[in-house]
Each structure stands twice: as structure tokens, then as C-alpha cells.
Amino acid sequence: MNETYQKQIFKSPWSDIKEHSLRDGVILVSNQLSLEVAAKAVVENNTETVNSWIESQLIGKPTPEQLEEWNNNVSKPFLLFIAQPYVLIQELDLQ
């Protein structure tokens, strides 16, 4: 996989991501999918792959319930990749 994408993935609390959700710019990537792979597909405009992930619910907009949960726990950590105008995020398990 291209190191360029991996180097652009950061750990960030919801408090730093929340402002992007207010402009509807957040895309949630399922933990079943590598954030690096998803970022590459979005940046390279691989619409066929991205559309198949949307249909499979592997990527998509956060639900109102998820947003409410995260707004109540602003320190919740995520992995983050900025693909203008979107911010791709993936929940980090604290298990």
C-alpha cells in the first residue's frame, strides 16, 4: 500500500472532528475496512469501489445516534484522514 496515505492518518479526539460534522463533511469508515484503503479510493476517485462500499454500508455518513453519542463523549478517539472536502474517520476500539 502507498505510504503516502498511511502517513496522512492521524489519531484525533471527536472534539477536533466535530466541526466537520456540522458542515456534513464526515464520512465514517467501518472497522471492517482499512482506513488507508478507503482514503486511497476516495482520493483517487474510484467511484465503483466507493459506491460498492456505500451499498455494503462499509462507509457512509454517521447516524444521528452516533453523532449524539460522540458529542456526549468528545474525548472519544478516532483515526482521521482528510480528503478535501471530506474527513474520513474510523472509530478506535479502547478494548
PDB file of N, CA and C in Angstrom:
ATOM      1  N   MET A   1       0.846  -1.188   0.000  1.00  0.00           N
ATOM      2  CA  MET A   1       0.000   0.000   0.000  1.00  0.00           C
ATOM      3  C   MET A   1       0.882   1.238   0.000  1.00  0.00           C
ATOM      4  N   ASN A   2       0.371   2.277  -0.556  1.00  0.00           N
ATOM      5  CA  ASN A   2       1.119   3.519  -0.688  1.00  0.00           C
ATOM      6  C   ASN A   2       1.341   4.177   0.678  1.00  0.00           C
ATOM      7  N   GLU A   3       2.602   4.388   1.030  1.00  0.00           N
ATOM      8  CA  GLU A   3       2.962   5.001   2.316  1.00  0.00           C
ATOM      9  C   GLU A   3       2.403   6.406   2.460  1.00  0.00           C
ATOM     10  N   THR A   4       2.194   7.091   1.361  1.00  0.00           N
ATOM     11  CA  THR A   4       1.686   8.456   1.400  1.00  0.00           C
ATOM     12  C   THR A   4       0.381   8.532   2.177  1.00  0.00           C
ATOM     13  N   TYR A   5      -0.519   7.590   1.952  1.00  0.00           N
ATOM     14  CA  TYR A   5      -1.813   7.600   2.631  1.00  0.00           C
ATOM     15  C   TYR A   5      -1.643   7.270   4.110  1.00  0.00           C
ATOM     16  N   GLN A   6      -0.810   6.289   4.422  1.00  0.00           N
ATOM     17  CA  GLN A   6      -0.592   5.895   5.811  1.00  0.00           C
ATOM     18  C   GLN A   6      -0.039   7.068   6.627  1.00  0.00           C
ATOM     19  N   LYS A   7       0.846   7.848   6.041  1.00  0.00           N
ATOM     20  CA  LYS A   7       1.458   8.979   6.753  1.00  0.00           C
ATOM     21  C   LYS A   7       0.469  10.108   7.012  1.00  0.00           C
ATOM     22  N   GLN A   8      -0.662  10.101   6.330  1.00  0.00           N
ATOM     23  CA  GLN A   8      -1.667  11.155   6.494  1.00  0.00           C
ATOM     24  C   GLN A   8      -2.818  10.737   7.411  1.00  0.00           C
ATOM     25  N   ILE A   9      -2.674   9.608   8.071  1.00  0.00           N
ATOM     26  CA  ILE A   9      -3.680   9.139   9.016  1.00  0.00           C
ATOM     27  C   ILE A   9      -3.220   9.500  10.425  1.00  0.00           C
ATOM     28  N   PHE A  10      -4.117  10.163  11.152  1.00  0.00           N
ATOM     29  CA  PHE A  10      -3.792  10.630  12.489  1.00  0.00           C
ATOM     30  C   PHE A  10      -4.838  10.169  13.491  1.00  0.00           C
ATOM     31  N   LYS A  11      -4.435  10.101  14.733  1.00  0.00           N
ATOM     32  CA  LYS A  11      -5.367   9.829  15.823  1.00  0.00           C
ATOM     33  C   LYS A  11      -5.871  11.175  16.321  1.00  0.00           C
ATOM     34  N   SER A  12      -7.193  11.287  16.507  1.00  0.00           N
ATOM     35  CA  SER A  12      -7.777  12.562  16.895  1.00  0.00           C
ATOM     36  C   SER A  12      -9.022  12.327  17.744  1.00  0.00           C
ATOM     37  N   PRO A  13      -9.238  13.167  18.763  1.00  0.00           N
ATOM     38  CA  PRO A  13     -10.485  13.054  19.532  1.00  0.00           C
ATOM     39  C   PRO A  13     -11.655  13.654  18.759  1.00  0.00           C
ATOM     40  N   TRP A  14     -12.856  13.229  19.108  1.00  0.00           N
ATOM     41  CA  TRP A  14     -14.052  13.748  18.450  1.00  0.00           C
ATOM     42  C   TRP A  14     -14.121  15.272  18.542  1.00  0.00           C
ATOM     43  N   SER A  15     -13.646  15.843  19.630  1.00  0.00           N
ATOM     44  CA  SER A  15     -13.703  17.303  19.788  1.00  0.00           C
ATOM     45  C   SER A  15     -13.028  18.031  18.626  1.00  0.00           C
ATOM     46  N   ASP A  16     -12.001  17.434  18.022  1.00  0.00           N
ATOM     47  CA  ASP A  16     -11.313  18.051  16.880  1.00  0.00           C
ATOM     48  C   ASP A  16     -12.008  17.765  15.544  1.00  0.00           C
ATOM     49  N   ILE A  17     -12.904  16.796  15.548  1.00  0.00           N
ATOM     50  CA  ILE A  17     -13.582  16.385  14.309  1.00  0.00           C
ATOM     51  C   ILE A  17     -14.985  16.982  14.222  1.00  0.00           C
ATOM     52  N   LYS A  18     -15.553  17.278  15.382  1.00  0.00           N
ATOM     53  CA  LYS A  18     -16.953  17.697  15.484  1.00  0.00           C
ATOM     54  C   LYS A  18     -17.314  18.822  14.515  1.00  0.00           C
ATOM     55  N   GLU A  19     -16.447  19.838  14.377  1.00  0.00           N
ATOM     56  CA  GLU A  19     -16.765  20.971  13.497  1.00  0.00           C
ATOM     57  C   GLU A  19     -17.013  20.521  12.061  1.00  0.00           C
ATOM     58  N   HIS A  20     -16.332  19.450  11.633  1.00  0.00           N
ATOM     59  CA  HIS A  20     -16.526  18.937  10.269  1.00  0.00           C
ATOM     60  C   HIS A  20     -17.898  18.274  10.125  1.00  0.00           C
ATOM     61  N   SER A  21     -18.398  17.692  11.220  1.00  0.00           N
ATOM     62  CA  SER A  21     -19.726  17.067  11.165  1.00  0.00           C
ATOM     63  C   SER A  21     -20.809  18.134  11.022  1.00  0.00           C
ATOM     64  N   LEU A  22     -20.555  19.333  11.537  1.00  0.00           N
ATOM     65  CA  LEU A  22     -21.539  20.412  11.453  1.00  0.00           C
ATOM     66  C   LEU A  22     -21.730  20.885  10.018  1.00  0.00           C
ATOM     67  N   ARG A  23     -20.717  20.686   9.169  1.00  0.00           N
ATOM     68  CA  ARG A  23     -20.849  21.046   7.747  1.00  0.00           C
ATOM     69  C   ARG A  23     -21.108  19.796   6.893  1.00  0.00           C
ATOM     70  N   ASP A  24     -21.452  18.672   7.571  1.00  0.00           N
ATOM     71  CA  ASP A  24     -21.790  17.403   6.905  1.00  0.00           C
ATOM     72  C   ASP A  24     -20.620  16.870   6.086  1.00  0.00           C
ATOM     73  N   GLY A  25     -19.397  17.051   6.620  1.00  0.00           N
ATOM     74  CA  GLY A  25     -18.218  16.631   5.884  1.00  0.00           C
ATOM     75  C   GLY A  25     -17.550  15.368   6.398  1.00  0.00           C
ATOM     76  N   VAL A  26     -18.205  14.681   7.346  1.00  0.00           N
ATOM     77  CA  VAL A  26     -17.588  13.497   7.953  1.00  0.00           C
ATOM     78  C   VAL A  26     -18.112  12.228   7.281  1.00  0.00           C
ATOM     79  N   ILE A  27     -17.186  11.342   6.945  1.00  0.00           N
ATOM     80  CA  ILE A  27     -17.535  10.024   6.410  1.00  0.00           C
ATOM     81  C   ILE A  27     -16.946   8.985   7.353  1.00  0.00           C
ATOM     82  N   LEU A  28     -17.804   8.114   7.850  1.00  0.00           N
ATOM     83  CA  LEU A  28     -17.387   7.057   8.768  1.00  0.00           C
ATOM     84  C   LEU A  28     -17.008   5.812   7.973  1.00  0.00           C
ATOM     85  N   VAL A  29     -15.829   5.291   8.258  1.00  0.00           N
ATOM     86  CA  VAL A  29     -15.333   4.077   7.602  1.00  0.00           C
ATOM     87  C   VAL A  29     -15.424   2.933   8.607  1.00  0.00           C
ATOM     88  N   SER A  30     -16.064   1.848   8.219  1.00  0.00           N
ATOM     89  CA  SER A  30     -16.212   0.682   9.083  1.00  0.00           C
ATOM     90  C   SER A  30     -14.853   0.108   9.467  1.00  0.00           C
ATOM     91  N   ASN A  31     -14.784  -0.477  10.650  1.00  0.00           N
ATOM     92  CA  ASN A  31     -13.549  -1.134  11.083  1.00  0.00           C
ATOM     93  C   ASN A  31     -13.267  -2.402  10.274  1.00  0.00           C
ATOM     94  N   GLN A  32     -14.219  -2.823   9.460  1.00  0.00           N
ATOM     95  CA  GLN A  32     -14.005  -3.980   8.586  1.00  0.00           C
ATOM     96  C   GLN A  32     -13.171  -3.602   7.358  1.00  0.00           C
ATOM     97  N   LEU A  33     -12.926  -2.311   7.202  1.00  0.00           N
ATOM     98  CA  LEU A  33     -12.214  -1.793   6.039  1.00  0.00           C
ATOM     99  C   LEU A  33     -11.020  -0.984   6.528  1.00  0.00           C
ATOM    100  N   SER A  34      -9.908  -1.099   5.859  1.00  0.00           N
ATOM    101  CA  SER A  34      -8.730  -0.308   6.210  1.00  0.00           C
ATOM    102  C   SER A  34      -8.978   1.159   5.851  1.00  0.00           C
ATOM    103  N   LEU A  35      -8.706   2.059   6.799  1.00  0.00           N
ATOM    104  CA  LEU A  35      -8.873   3.483   6.518  1.00  0.00           C
ATOM    105  C   LEU A  35      -7.939   3.914   5.393  1.00  0.00           C
ATOM    106  N   GLU A  36      -6.768   3.344   5.343  1.00  0.00           N
ATOM    107  CA  GLU A  36      -5.800   3.659   4.293  1.00  0.00           C
ATOM    108  C   GLU A  36      -6.351   3.293   2.909  1.00  0.00           C
ATOM    109  N   VAL A  37      -6.959   2.118   2.807  1.00  0.00           N
ATOM    110  CA  VAL A  37      -7.537   1.664   1.534  1.00  0.00           C
ATOM    111  C   VAL A  37      -8.717   2.556   1.140  1.00  0.00           C
ATOM    112  N   ALA A  38      -9.554   2.896   2.120  1.00  0.00           N
ATOM    113  CA  ALA A  38     -10.705   3.763   1.844  1.00  0.00           C
ATOM    114  C   ALA A  38     -10.235   5.142   1.398  1.00  0.00           C
ATOM    115  N   ALA A  39      -9.237   5.690   2.081  1.00  0.00           N
ATOM    116  CA  ALA A  39      -8.710   7.009   1.730  1.00  0.00           C
ATOM    117  C   ALA A  39      -8.176   7.016   0.308  1.00  0.00           C
ATOM    118  N   LYS A  40      -7.434   6.000  -0.045  1.00  0.00           N
ATOM    119  CA  LYS A  40      -6.858   5.905  -1.392  1.00  0.00           C
ATOM    120  C   LYS A  40      -7.971   5.889  -2.449  1.00  0.00           C
ATOM    121  N   ALA A  41      -9.021   5.109  -2.200  1.00  0.00           N
ATOM    122  CA  ALA A  41     -10.119   5.010  -3.163  1.00  0.00           C
ATOM    123  C   ALA A  41     -10.851   6.346  -3.313  1.00  0.00           C
ATOM    124  N   VAL A  42     -11.048   7.061  -2.199  1.00  0.00           N
ATOM    125  CA  VAL A  42     -11.739   8.348  -2.257  1.00  0.00           C
ATOM    126  C   VAL A  42     -10.877   9.387  -2.974  1.00  0.00           C
ATOM    127  N   VAL A  43      -9.610   9.482  -2.586  1.00  0.00           N
ATOM    128  CA  VAL A  43      -8.710  10.472  -3.181  1.00  0.00           C
ATOM    129  C   VAL A  43      -8.542  10.226  -4.680  1.00  0.00           C
ATOM    130  N   GLU A  44      -8.437   8.965  -5.072  1.00  0.00           N
ATOM    131  CA  GLU A  44      -8.227   8.627  -6.478  1.00  0.00           C
ATOM    132  C   GLU A  44      -9.532   8.520  -7.260  1.00  0.00           C
ATOM    133  N   ASN A  45     -10.641   8.915  -6.605  1.00  0.00           N
ATOM    134  CA  ASN A  45     -11.953   8.957  -7.242  1.00  0.00           C
ATOM    135  C   ASN A  45     -12.363   7.610  -7.852  1.00  0.00           C
ATOM    136  N   ASN A  46     -12.120   6.548  -7.111  1.00  0.00           N
ATOM    137  CA  ASN A  46     -12.506   5.206  -7.557  1.00  0.00           C
ATOM    138  C   ASN A  46     -13.981   4.996  -7.195  1.00  0.00           C
ATOM    139  N   THR A  47     -14.861   5.592  -8.007  1.00  0.00           N
ATOM    140  CA  THR A  47     -16.282   5.623  -7.668  1.00  0.00           C
ATOM    141  C   THR A  47     -16.922   4.238  -7.626  1.00  0.00           C
ATOM    142  N   GLU A  48     -16.485   3.328  -8.468  1.00  0.00           N
ATOM    143  CA  GLU A  48     -17.067   1.982  -8.462  1.00  0.00           C
ATOM    144  C   GLU A  48     -16.842   1.297  -7.114  1.00  0.00           C
ATOM    145  N   THR A  49     -15.611   1.364  -6.620  1.00  0.00           N
ATOM    146  CA  THR A  49     -15.280   0.761  -5.333  1.00  0.00           C
ATOM    147  C   THR A  49     -15.994   1.474  -4.193  1.00  0.00           C
ATOM    148  N   VAL A  50     -15.938   2.802  -4.199  1.00  0.00           N
ATOM    149  CA  VAL A  50     -16.574   3.579  -3.128  1.00  0.00           C
ATOM    150  C   VAL A  50     -18.081   3.311  -3.109  1.00  0.00           C
ATOM    151  N   ASN A  51     -18.724   3.293  -4.257  1.00  0.00           N
ATOM    152  CA  ASN A  51     -20.159   3.013  -4.307  1.00  0.00           C
ATOM    153  C   ASN A  51     -20.488   1.625  -3.774  1.00  0.00           C
ATOM    154  N   SER A  52     -19.634   0.641  -4.049  1.00  0.00           N
ATOM    155  CA  SER A  52     -19.890  -0.707  -3.534  1.00  0.00           C
ATOM    156  C   SER A  52     -19.765  -0.733  -2.012  1.00  0.00           C
ATOM    157  N   TRP A  53     -18.830   0.059  -1.473  1.00  0.00           N
ATOM    158  CA  TRP A  53     -18.695   0.135  -0.007  1.00  0.00           C
ATOM    159  C   TRP A  53     -19.898   0.837   0.608  1.00  0.00           C
ATOM    160  N   ILE A  54     -20.410   1.871  -0.065  1.00  0.00           N
ATOM    161  CA  ILE A  54     -21.600   2.566   0.438  1.00  0.00           C
ATOM    162  C   ILE A  54     -22.775   1.597   0.469  1.00  0.00           C
ATOM    163  N   GLU A  55     -22.963   0.844  -0.617  1.00  0.00           N
ATOM    164  CA  GLU A  55     -24.052  -0.136  -0.690  1.00  0.00           C
ATOM    165  C   GLU A  55     -23.913  -1.212   0.379  1.00  0.00           C
ATOM    166  N   SER A  56     -22.683  -1.580   0.690  1.00  0.00           N
ATOM    167  CA  SER A  56     -22.422  -2.600   1.715  1.00  0.00           C
ATOM    168  C   SER A  56     -22.374  -2.007   3.124  1.00  0.00           C
ATOM    169  N   GLN A  57     -22.607  -0.718   3.232  1.00  0.00           N
ATOM    170  CA  GLN A  57     -22.575   0.025   4.494  1.00  0.00           C
ATOM    171  C   GLN A  57     -21.214  -0.047   5.193  1.00  0.00           C
ATOM    172  N   LEU A  58     -20.149  -0.100   4.382  1.00  0.00           N
ATOM    173  CA  LEU A  58     -18.789  -0.076   4.926  1.00  0.00           C
ATOM    174  C   LEU A  58     -18.286   1.360   5.086  1.00  0.00           C
ATOM    175  N   ILE A  59     -18.875   2.281   4.328  1.00  0.00           N
ATOM    176  CA  ILE A  59     -18.605   3.705   4.534  1.00  0.00           C
ATOM    177  C   ILE A  59     -19.919   4.458   4.385  1.00  0.00           C
ATOM    178  N   GLY A  60     -19.996   5.589   5.074  1.00  0.00           N
ATOM    179  CA  GLY A  60     -21.203   6.403   4.971  1.00  0.00           C
ATOM    180  C   GLY A  60     -21.206   7.508   6.003  1.00  0.00           C
ATOM    181  N   LYS A  61     -22.230   8.296   5.969  1.00  0.00           N
ATOM    182  CA  LYS A  61     -22.376   9.385   6.936  1.00  0.00           C
ATOM    183  C   LYS A  61     -22.732   8.784   8.301  1.00  0.00           C
ATOM    184  N   PRO A  62     -22.227   9.388   9.369  1.00  0.00           N
ATOM    185  CA  PRO A  62     -22.612   8.924  10.708  1.00  0.00           C
ATOM    186  C   PRO A  62     -24.115   9.128  10.925  1.00  0.00           C
ATOM    187  N   THR A  63     -24.716   8.246  11.704  1.00  0.00           N
ATOM    188  CA  THR A  63     -26.136   8.376  12.023  1.00  0.00           C
ATOM    189  C   THR A  63     -26.317   9.468  13.079  1.00  0.00           C
ATOM    190  N   PRO A  64     -27.521  10.015  13.195  1.00  0.00           N
ATOM    191  CA  PRO A  64     -27.780  10.994  14.266  1.00  0.00           C
ATOM    192  C   PRO A  64     -27.472  10.414  15.658  1.00  0.00           C
ATOM    193  N   GLU A  65     -27.734   9.124  15.838  1.00  0.00           N
ATOM    194  CA  GLU A  65     -27.439   8.471  17.118  1.00  0.00           C
ATOM    195  C   GLU A  65     -25.943   8.435  17.389  1.00  0.00           C
ATOM    196  N   GLN A  66     -25.153   8.131  16.374  1.00  0.00           N
ATOM    197  CA  GLN A  66     -23.695   8.125  16.537  1.00  0.00           C
ATOM    198  C   GLN A  66     -23.186   9.525  16.867  1.00  0.00           C
ATOM    199  N   LEU A  67     -23.681  10.515  16.144  1.00  0.00           N
ATOM    200  CA  LEU A  67     -23.253  11.893  16.395  1.00  0.00           C
ATOM    201  C   LEU A  67     -23.588  12.315  17.819  1.00  0.00           C
ATOM    202  N   GLU A  68     -24.775  11.951  18.285  1.00  0.00           N
ATOM    203  CA  GLU A  68     -25.177  12.299  19.660  1.00  0.00           C
ATOM    204  C   GLU A  68     -24.248  11.618  20.669  1.00  0.00           C
ATOM    205  N   GLU A  69     -23.965  10.337  20.442  1.00  0.00           N
ATOM    206  CA  GLU A  69     -23.067   9.591  21.336  1.00  0.00           C
ATOM    207  C   GLU A  69     -21.682  10.254  21.377  1.00  0.00           C
ATOM    208  N   TRP A  70     -21.145  10.593  20.221  1.00  0.00           N
ATOM    209  CA  TRP A  70     -19.809  11.190  20.154  1.00  0.00           C
ATOM    210  C   TRP A  70     -19.802  12.600  20.756  1.00  0.00           C
ATOM    211  N   ASN A  71     -20.888  13.352  20.549  1.00  0.00           N
ATOM    212  CA  ASN A  71     -20.973  14.699  21.121  1.00  0.00           C
ATOM    213  C   ASN A  71     -21.010  14.643  22.654  1.00  0.00           C
ATOM    214  N   ASN A  72     -21.502  13.518  23.175  1.00  0.00           N
ATOM    215  CA  ASN A  72     -21.527  13.328  24.631  1.00  0.00           C
ATOM    216  C   ASN A  72     -20.216  12.768  25.161  1.00  0.00           C
ATOM    217  N   ASN A  73     -19.314  12.399  24.269  1.00  0.00           N
ATOM    218  CA  ASN A  73     -18.010  11.845  24.655  1.00  0.00           C
ATOM    219  C   ASN A  73     -16.955  12.423  23.710  1.00  0.00           C
ATOM    220  N   VAL A  74     -16.684  13.718  23.861  1.00  0.00           N
ATOM    221  CA  VAL A  74     -15.827  14.427  22.910  1.00  0.00           C
ATOM    222  C   VAL A  74     -14.367  13.972  22.946  1.00  0.00           C
ATOM    223  N   SER A  75     -13.997  13.190  23.955  1.00  0.00           N
ATOM    224  CA  SER A  75     -12.620  12.680  24.004  1.00  0.00           C
ATOM    225  C   SER A  75     -12.476  11.344  23.278  1.00  0.00           C
ATOM    226  N   LYS A  76     -13.590  10.819  22.746  1.00  0.00           N
ATOM    227  CA  LYS A  76     -13.551   9.537  22.033  1.00  0.00           C
ATOM    228  C   LYS A  76     -12.524   9.617  20.898  1.00  0.00           C
ATOM    229  N   PRO A  77     -11.600   8.649  20.823  1.00  0.00           N
ATOM    230  CA  PRO A  77     -10.564   8.706  19.782  1.00  0.00           C
ATOM    231  C   PRO A  77     -10.996   8.083  18.452  1.00  0.00           C
ATOM    232  N   PHE A  78     -10.498   8.671  17.404  1.00  0.00           N
ATOM    233  CA  PHE A  78     -10.738   8.198  16.044  1.00  0.00           C
ATOM    234  C   PHE A  78      -9.433   8.234  15.268  1.00  0.00           C
ATOM    235  N   LEU A  79      -9.394   7.444  14.200  1.00  0.00           N
ATOM    236  CA  LEU A  79      -8.376   7.643  13.177  1.00  0.00           C
ATOM    237  C   LEU A  79      -8.996   8.605  12.176  1.00  0.00           C
ATOM    238  N   LEU A  80      -8.171   9.452  11.585  1.00  0.00           N
ATOM    239  CA  LEU A  80      -8.660  10.535  10.754  1.00  0.00           C
ATOM    240  C   LEU A  80      -7.806  10.668   9.501  1.00  0.00           C
ATOM    241  N   PHE A  81      -8.478  10.872   8.377  1.00  0.00           N
ATOM    242  CA  PHE A  81      -7.787  11.161   7.113  1.00  0.00           C
ATOM    243  C   PHE A  81      -8.560  12.276   6.424  1.00  0.00           C
ATOM    244  N   ILE A  82      -7.870  13.343   6.052  1.00  0.00           N
ATOM    245  CA  ILE A  82      -8.528  14.454   5.382  1.00  0.00           C
ATOM    246  C   ILE A  82      -8.416  14.272   3.877  1.00  0.00           C
ATOM    247  N   ALA A  83      -9.578  14.174   3.231  1.00  0.00           N
ATOM    248  CA  ALA A  83      -9.676  14.073   1.770  1.00  0.00           C
ATOM    249  C   ALA A  83     -10.648  15.171   1.351  1.00  0.00           C
ATOM    250  N   GLN A  84     -10.124  16.383   1.219  1.00  0.00           N
ATOM    251  CA  GLN A  84     -10.973  17.550   0.968  1.00  0.00           C
ATOM    252  C   GLN A  84     -12.041  17.260  -0.074  1.00  0.00           C
ATOM    253  N   PRO A  85     -13.284  17.618   0.163  1.00  0.00           N
ATOM    254  CA  PRO A  85     -13.801  18.377   1.293  1.00  0.00           C
ATOM    255  C   PRO A  85     -14.222  17.494   2.469  1.00  0.00           C
ATOM    256  N   TYR A  86     -13.886  16.225   2.417  1.00  0.00           N
ATOM    257  CA  TYR A  86     -14.339  15.284   3.438  1.00  0.00           C
ATOM    258  C   TYR A  86     -13.260  14.961   4.458  1.00  0.00           C
ATOM    259  N   VAL A  87     -13.730  14.489   5.600  1.00  0.00           N
ATOM    260  CA  VAL A  87     -12.864  13.953   6.632  1.00  0.00           C
ATOM    261  C   VAL A  87     -13.320  12.516   6.849  1.00  0.00           C
ATOM    262  N   LEU A  88     -12.451  11.575   6.526  1.00  0.00           N
ATOM    263  CA  LEU A  88     -12.749  10.162   6.747  1.00  0.00           C
ATOM    264  C   LEU A  88     -12.318   9.810   8.155  1.00  0.00           C
ATOM    265  N   ILE A  89     -13.210   9.167   8.905  1.00  0.00           N
ATOM    266  CA  ILE A  89     -12.888   8.791  10.276  1.00  0.00           C
ATOM    267  C   ILE A  89     -13.185   7.311  10.488  1.00  0.00           C
ATOM    268  N   GLN A  90     -12.504   6.758  11.474  1.00  0.00           N
ATOM    269  CA  GLN A  90     -12.732   5.366  11.852  1.00  0.00           C
ATOM    270  C   GLN A  90     -12.630   5.296  13.371  1.00  0.00           C
ATOM    271  N   GLU A  91     -13.634   4.657  13.995  1.00  0.00           N
ATOM    272  CA  GLU A  91     -13.634   4.548  15.447  1.00  0.00           C
ATOM    273  C   GLU A  91     -12.475   3.690  15.905  1.00  0.00           C
ATOM    274  N   LEU A  92     -11.877   4.101  17.012  1.00  0.00           N
ATOM    275  CA  LEU A  92     -10.815   3.300  17.637  1.00  0.00           C
ATOM    276  C   LEU A  92     -11.439   2.556  18.806  1.00  0.00           C
ATOM    277  N   ASP A  93     -11.201   1.260  18.867  1.00  0.00           N
ATOM    278  CA  ASP A  93     -11.692   0.467  19.999  1.00  0.00           C
ATOM    279  C   ASP A  93     -10.736   0.642  21.165  1.00  0.00           C
ATOM    280  N   LEU A  94     -11.296   0.845  22.325  1.00  0.00           N
ATOM    281  CA  LEU A  94     -10.475   1.016  23.525  1.00  0.00           C
ATOM    282  C   LEU A  94     -10.471  -0.243  24.375  1.00  0.00           C
ATOM    283  N   GLN A  95     -10.791  -1.353  23.751  1.00  0.00           N
ATOM    284  CA  GLN A  95     -10.853  -2.638  24.470  1.00  0.00           C
ATOM    285  C   GLN A  95      -9.483  -3.058  24.939  1.00  0.00           C
TER     286      GLN A  95
END
